Structure formats: structure tokens, C-alpha cells
């Protein structure tokens, strides 16, 4: 019946539009709720001292977030530096050099790693990473030789984020037409030269996007980082120093001492700052991706 078919199609169309609208509104709703909850600090004269202050003493009304912001950026960038060569090398080997049975085995291992809870990575970091870094710190003569440090947090973040980034990179390399490889080889280039100078140039905007999503996930890692970072409020002078990133601040303190004036607003402001950092990073990465996409087109 044409009438029934028209009604069904109409309902399907509006159902899809409503779900799309929900996805579009969700980030703005989250941001608006955080702004509303942190408004007592945003609207007051203490916003500057909250964003750039270094003292975190809620009882005295001091809510300096600068050490937490710096630690979040340092830990995330450390994880990015550690995971970038690993992810690229692994993706190239799996898609271009590995035999079929090895490829299937590695894909299974990657999927298993992606499903491991964050707390397991944190426990593994305490058992394995922290003692290793403690030994390095002792040999380097560092002040903090406990091993609980921003370096430990960066390494745990890198391991926890690798499966997500690696899966995206593998899909990118597998989507490249084999004609590109054959063309490069026919022109006398080696296989590695073709991968480096043809394939990776072709998909570089996708590579940047993959690492952008990985960094966004790394910024929000909480439990694993909290367990190995040391949770000391300071700006680290070396990678062996302990730190205290924004997600750990929220996980450790939200729900406690809410009778203190502006304490809840300060924590909501820290969540808003974290959201803004992720948005800014994604915006910059989007501009870079657009630049390379235009150059390759």
C-alpha cells in the first residue's frame, strides 16, 4: 500500500534525523552543563588565579589548576611520542609484510588489548613499569626514585591507547588500492620506498586523524594514570617526577568535602578545561588534516 509505505519512510527519515540531532547536541549539552556548574568561579574574579594558579588548597579557597593542566599535557604528549613509532611500524608490518596467519593472530591480539579494562593496565603498570622506571631514576640520580612518575603514566597511556590507534591505521593501510603499490614497484622503487613515499603520503591525513583520536582518548584516561602517576600536586621538572593530571583530580576528589564553598565549581571547571583542551587539540588537528588533504587532492 503506497500510503503505508510513505508513512513508514517518513518515520524512518525523522527517526534518523532525531538521532543525528541528538549526537550533534550532546557535546554542547555537556559543555553547557559544565559551564553552569562552574559558573561561580567563571563569573567571579578568581578565574585567572584558578586557571594559572599553582596552589590547590580548597579549605583556604585556593583552586589553582595550572599544575594539573601542565601534567595532563605532559603525560598525554609523552604517551603520543611513545606510541607513534610503535603504531606506525606495527601497522605497516601487519598490512604490508606479515603472512596471512600472522596478520590474523595479531589482529586477534589487538582486539583483546582493546577490550582490557583500564584498571588492568594500571595494575600492570604498578607491577612492571613502576619498578623499571624506579631503577632508571636511581641510575639517573633523580630526586624521585619511587617510579611513580609522569613517565610511568605516559607509558601506561601509550600501551592503553595503542590498540585503538593501531586498528584505525590498519584499516587505512588496507583501504589503499594495490594499484599504488604496483605502480611504485613498476617504476623501480623498492617496497619500502613505495610505502614511505607513495602510500603514507596518500593517507597522511588519515594517519593524523587516527593519532588525534588516540590523543583525545589519552587525555581522558583516569584509573590507569591515577594508579602510577604519584598524585603529587607539582609541575614536574623531569619525567621521573610525580604528577597529578586533571582526570585524576576529578576521580580522587569529586564527592568529597562538597561543603567547602566553590569546591564543586572548581572541580567542574577542571572538567571544562579538560573538555576545552581536547576540543582545541581536535580543532588544530582538523586544520592540519584539511591542509594535507588539499595538498594531496
Short mmCIF file of C-alpha atoms in Angstrom, two decimals:
data_model
loop_
_atom_site.label_atom_id
_atom_site.label_comp_id
_atom_site.label_asym_id
_atom_site.label_seq_id
_atom_site.Cartn_x
_atom_site.Cartn_y
_atom_site.Cartn_z
CA UNK A 1 0.00 0.00 0.00
CA UNK A 2 1.56 3.32 -1.10
CA UNK A 3 0.12 5.23 1.87
CA UNK A 4 1.58 2.85 4.46
CA UNK A 5 4.93 2.78 2.67
CA UNK A 6 5.03 6.59 2.66
CA UNK A 7 4.29 6.74 6.41
CA UNK A 8 7.00 4.15 7.19
CA UNK A 9 9.58 6.03 5.13
CA UNK A 10 8.57 9.30 6.79
CA UNK A 11 9.01 7.80 10.26
CA UNK A 12 12.38 6.33 9.32
CA UNK A 13 13.58 9.65 7.94
CA UNK A 14 12.63 11.62 11.06
CA UNK A 15 13.97 8.90 13.38
CA UNK A 16 17.37 9.17 11.69
CA UNK A 17 17.26 12.96 11.79
CA UNK A 18 16.41 12.93 15.51
CA UNK A 19 19.29 10.58 16.32
CA UNK A 20 21.64 12.77 14.28
CA UNK A 21 20.37 15.85 16.11
CA UNK A 22 20.97 14.11 19.46
CA UNK A 23 24.58 13.38 18.50
CA UNK A 24 25.03 17.00 17.38
CA UNK A 25 23.53 18.48 20.56
CA UNK A 26 25.29 16.17 23.03
CA UNK A 27 28.71 17.94 23.10
CA UNK A 28 27.01 21.34 23.52
CA UNK A 29 24.81 19.95 26.30
CA UNK A 30 27.85 18.57 28.13
CA UNK A 31 29.71 21.86 27.75
CA UNK A 32 26.70 23.91 28.87
CA UNK A 33 26.21 21.77 31.99
CA UNK A 34 29.88 22.13 32.94
CA UNK A 35 29.74 25.91 32.42
CA UNK A 36 26.59 26.09 34.57
CA UNK A 37 28.16 24.11 37.42
CA UNK A 38 31.45 26.05 37.31
CA UNK A 39 29.79 29.46 36.89
CA UNK A 40 30.53 30.65 40.48
CA UNK A 41 34.23 30.65 39.56
CA UNK A 42 33.90 31.62 35.88
CA UNK A 43 31.79 34.68 36.74
CA UNK A 44 33.96 35.73 39.67
CA UNK A 45 37.30 37.46 39.96
CA UNK A 46 39.14 34.22 40.79
CA UNK A 47 39.02 32.69 37.30
CA UNK A 48 42.54 33.83 36.44
CA UNK A 49 44.01 32.50 39.68
CA UNK A 50 42.10 29.25 39.21
CA UNK A 51 43.43 28.67 35.67
CA UNK A 52 47.00 29.86 36.24
CA UNK A 53 47.46 29.46 39.98
CA UNK A 54 49.66 26.72 41.39
CA UNK A 55 48.12 26.33 44.86
CA UNK A 56 45.39 23.76 45.44
CA UNK A 57 44.06 24.37 48.95
CA UNK A 58 40.25 24.07 48.84
CA UNK A 59 39.80 24.80 52.54
CA UNK A 60 41.56 28.15 52.02
CA UNK A 61 39.61 28.84 48.84
CA UNK A 62 42.65 28.34 46.56
CA UNK A 63 41.87 26.28 43.46
CA UNK A 64 44.94 26.60 41.25
CA UNK A 65 44.57 24.24 38.27
CA UNK A 66 47.77 25.08 36.41
CA UNK A 67 49.85 22.09 37.72
CA UNK A 68 47.02 19.71 36.77
CA UNK A 69 46.75 21.20 33.27
CA UNK A 70 50.51 21.01 32.70
CA UNK A 71 50.65 17.41 33.94
CA UNK A 72 47.77 16.38 31.66
CA UNK A 73 49.52 17.83 28.61
CA UNK A 74 52.94 16.38 29.51
CA UNK A 75 51.59 12.89 30.20
CA UNK A 76 49.50 12.84 27.01
CA UNK A 77 52.36 14.08 24.82
CA UNK A 78 54.69 11.52 26.42
CA UNK A 79 52.22 8.79 25.54
CA UNK A 80 51.90 10.16 22.00
CA UNK A 81 55.68 10.17 21.48
CA UNK A 82 55.94 6.59 22.72
CA UNK A 83 53.03 5.14 20.76
CA UNK A 84 53.54 6.90 17.40
CA UNK A 85 56.53 4.86 16.11
CA UNK A 86 55.12 1.63 17.56
CA UNK A 87 51.71 2.07 15.92
CA UNK A 88 53.11 3.10 12.53
CA UNK A 89 55.69 0.31 12.42
CA UNK A 90 53.16 -2.31 13.54
CA UNK A 91 50.51 -1.15 11.05
CA UNK A 92 53.00 -1.23 8.16
CA UNK A 93 54.27 -4.69 9.08
CA UNK A 94 50.81 -6.19 9.60
CA UNK A 95 49.36 -4.86 6.34
CA UNK A 96 52.39 -4.97 4.03
CA UNK A 97 54.81 -7.67 5.19
CA UNK A 98 53.19 -10.17 7.58
CA UNK A 99 51.96 -13.56 6.33
CA UNK A 100 48.22 -14.10 6.46
CA UNK A 101 48.31 -16.30 9.58
CA UNK A 102 50.46 -13.78 11.44
CA UNK A 103 48.11 -10.99 10.39
CA UNK A 104 45.09 -12.85 11.74
CA UNK A 105 46.88 -13.66 15.00
CA UNK A 106 47.99 -10.07 15.54
CA UNK A 107 44.51 -8.70 14.80
CA UNK A 108 43.13 -11.03 17.47
CA UNK A 109 45.74 -9.85 19.98
CA UNK A 110 44.98 -6.19 19.18
CA UNK A 111 41.26 -6.77 19.71
CA UNK A 112 41.97 -8.43 23.06
CA UNK A 113 44.14 -5.48 24.14
CA UNK A 114 41.39 -3.05 23.16
CA UNK A 115 38.95 -4.85 25.44
CA UNK A 116 41.15 -4.90 28.55
CA UNK A 117 39.78 -2.61 31.32
CA UNK A 118 41.81 0.46 32.21
CA UNK A 119 42.37 -0.72 35.77
CA UNK A 120 44.22 -3.79 34.47
CA UNK A 121 46.65 -1.54 32.63
CA UNK A 122 47.10 0.40 35.86
CA UNK A 123 47.88 -2.75 37.86
CA UNK A 124 50.28 -3.91 35.17
CA UNK A 125 51.94 -0.51 35.35
CA UNK A 126 52.43 -0.84 39.12
CA UNK A 127 53.83 -4.36 38.81
CA UNK A 128 56.04 -3.86 35.76
CA UNK A 129 56.52 -0.26 34.64
CA UNK A 130 56.98 1.44 38.02
CA UNK A 131 59.86 -0.83 39.18
CA UNK A 132 61.64 -0.42 35.83
CA UNK A 133 61.37 3.38 35.96
CA UNK A 134 62.45 3.33 39.60
CA UNK A 135 65.67 1.62 38.52
CA UNK A 136 66.19 4.16 35.76
CA UNK A 137 65.61 7.02 38.21
CA UNK A 138 68.15 5.62 40.67
CA UNK A 139 70.79 5.33 37.95
CA UNK A 140 69.98 8.85 36.70
CA UNK A 141 70.22 10.31 40.21
CA UNK A 142 66.65 11.66 40.10
CA UNK A 143 65.07 13.14 43.24
CA UNK A 144 62.04 10.89 42.96
CA UNK A 145 63.15 7.27 42.70
CA UNK A 146 59.80 5.67 43.53
CA UNK A 147 58.95 5.07 39.86
CA UNK A 148 55.54 6.71 40.25
CA UNK A 149 56.00 9.45 37.69
CA UNK A 150 54.74 11.18 34.57
CA UNK A 151 56.92 8.83 32.52
CA UNK A 152 55.16 5.79 34.02
CA UNK A 153 51.79 7.41 33.30
CA UNK A 154 52.85 8.20 29.73
CA UNK A 155 53.97 4.62 29.13
CA UNK A 156 50.74 3.17 30.54
CA UNK A 157 48.69 5.61 28.43
CA UNK A 158 50.67 4.62 25.34
CA UNK A 159 50.01 0.91 25.91
CA UNK A 160 46.32 1.51 26.64
CA UNK A 161 45.86 3.66 23.54
CA UNK A 162 47.88 1.61 21.03
CA UNK A 163 45.06 -0.87 20.19
CA UNK A 164 42.63 1.90 19.21
CA UNK A 165 45.10 3.82 17.06
CA UNK A 166 46.53 0.64 15.55
CA UNK A 167 43.12 -0.64 14.48
CA UNK A 168 42.42 2.64 12.67
CA UNK A 169 45.84 2.65 10.99
CA UNK A 170 45.41 -0.94 9.80
CA UNK A 171 42.06 -0.07 8.24
CA UNK A 172 43.69 2.89 6.50
CA UNK A 173 46.55 0.88 5.01
CA UNK A 174 44.21 -1.92 3.93
CA UNK A 175 41.94 0.60 2.17
CA UNK A 176 44.76 1.78 -0.10
CA UNK A 177 44.45 0.44 -3.61
CA UNK A 178 47.03 -2.19 -4.58
CA UNK A 179 47.49 -0.26 -7.83
CA UNK A 180 49.56 2.32 -5.94
CA UNK A 181 51.95 -0.36 -4.72
CA UNK A 182 52.17 -1.96 -8.15
CA UNK A 183 52.79 1.42 -9.80
CA UNK A 184 55.60 2.24 -7.40
CA UNK A 185 57.26 -1.15 -7.88
CA UNK A 186 56.90 -0.87 -11.66
CA UNK A 187 58.79 2.44 -11.57
CA UNK A 188 61.76 0.74 -9.92
CA UNK A 189 61.15 1.76 -6.31
CA UNK A 190 61.63 -0.77 -3.52
CA UNK A 191 58.66 -1.90 -1.48
CA UNK A 192 59.70 0.23 1.49
CA UNK A 193 60.22 3.28 -0.74
CA UNK A 194 56.74 2.80 -2.19
CA UNK A 195 55.21 2.53 1.29
CA UNK A 196 57.09 5.60 2.56
CA UNK A 197 56.85 7.90 -0.46
CA UNK A 198 53.53 6.87 -2.02
CA UNK A 199 51.16 5.07 0.35
CA UNK A 200 51.92 7.05 3.52
CA UNK A 201 51.71 10.33 1.61
CA UNK A 202 48.35 9.27 0.21
CA UNK A 203 46.85 8.50 3.64
CA UNK A 204 48.74 11.02 5.80
CA UNK A 205 45.57 12.96 6.65
CA UNK A 206 44.03 9.70 7.90
CA UNK A 207 47.15 8.93 9.93
CA UNK A 208 46.92 12.33 11.61
CA UNK A 209 43.22 11.75 12.33
CA UNK A 210 43.97 8.36 13.90
CA UNK A 211 46.54 9.81 16.28
CA UNK A 212 44.22 12.71 17.06
CA UNK A 213 41.53 10.31 18.25
CA UNK A 214 44.15 8.40 20.21
CA UNK A 215 45.33 11.57 21.96
CA UNK A 216 41.73 12.52 22.76
CA UNK A 217 41.31 9.15 24.46
CA UNK A 218 44.65 9.54 26.24
CA UNK A 219 43.61 12.90 27.71
CA UNK A 220 40.66 11.24 29.42
CA UNK A 221 42.43 8.15 30.79
CA UNK A 222 41.78 8.16 34.52
CA UNK A 223 42.18 4.98 36.55
CA UNK A 224 45.34 3.65 34.89
CA UNK A 225 47.06 7.04 35.13
CA UNK A 226 45.89 7.65 38.68
CA UNK A 227 47.49 4.38 39.81
CA UNK A 228 51.00 5.11 38.50
CA UNK A 229 51.44 8.89 38.32
CA UNK A 230 52.10 9.50 42.02
CA UNK A 231 49.34 12.13 42.55
CA UNK A 232 51.63 14.92 43.75
CA UNK A 233 50.49 18.48 43.01
CA UNK A 234 53.51 20.00 41.29
CA UNK A 235 54.82 20.93 37.88
CA UNK A 236 57.30 18.13 37.07
CA UNK A 237 60.88 19.17 36.37
CA UNK A 238 61.77 15.82 34.82
CA UNK A 239 59.96 12.74 33.54
CA UNK A 240 60.86 10.95 36.78
CA UNK A 241 58.87 13.39 38.91
CA UNK A 242 55.38 12.55 40.12
CA UNK A 243 52.40 14.42 38.72
CA UNK A 244 48.67 14.92 39.05
CA UNK A 245 46.60 15.27 35.83
CA UNK A 246 43.07 16.65 35.58
CA UNK A 247 41.24 13.29 35.26
CA UNK A 248 42.95 12.02 38.42
CA UNK A 249 41.93 15.20 40.25
CA UNK A 250 38.29 14.60 39.37
CA UNK A 251 38.39 10.89 40.21
CA UNK A 252 40.08 11.43 43.58
CA UNK A 253 38.12 14.41 44.83
CA UNK A 254 34.62 14.58 43.37
CA UNK A 255 32.05 13.74 46.02
CA UNK A 256 34.30 14.72 48.93
CA UNK A 257 34.21 17.90 51.01
CA UNK A 258 31.41 19.40 48.95
CA UNK A 259 30.51 21.63 51.90
CA UNK A 260 33.53 23.81 51.06
CA UNK A 261 32.45 26.92 49.09
CA UNK A 262 33.21 26.76 45.36
CA UNK A 263 34.85 23.33 45.70
CA UNK A 264 32.29 21.69 43.43
CA UNK A 265 32.58 24.60 40.97
CA UNK A 266 36.38 24.25 40.88
CA UNK A 267 36.14 20.56 40.03
CA UNK A 268 33.58 21.28 37.32
CA UNK A 269 35.91 23.97 35.98
CA UNK A 270 38.71 21.39 35.78
CA UNK A 271 36.40 19.13 33.76
CA UNK A 272 35.51 22.07 31.50
CA UNK A 273 39.21 22.87 30.99
CA UNK A 274 39.85 19.24 30.03
CA UNK A 275 36.99 19.36 27.53
CA UNK A 276 38.30 22.64 26.04
CA UNK A 277 41.84 21.21 25.70
CA UNK A 278 40.52 18.20 23.80
CA UNK A 279 38.35 20.41 21.57
CA UNK A 280 41.27 22.74 20.79
CA UNK A 281 43.57 19.83 20.01
CA UNK A 282 40.98 18.28 17.69
CA UNK A 283 40.40 21.65 16.00
CA UNK A 284 44.11 22.13 15.32
CA UNK A 285 44.41 18.55 14.05
CA UNK A 286 41.36 19.10 11.82
CA UNK A 287 43.04 22.15 10.27
CA UNK A 288 46.24 20.17 9.69
CA UNK A 289 44.26 17.32 8.12
CA UNK A 290 42.44 19.77 5.87
CA UNK A 291 45.74 21.32 4.79
CA UNK A 292 47.26 17.97 3.78
CA UNK A 293 44.01 16.83 2.18
CA UNK A 294 44.03 19.89 -0.08
CA UNK A 295 47.67 19.33 -1.00
CA UNK A 296 47.04 15.70 -1.93
CA UNK A 297 43.91 16.42 -3.96
#
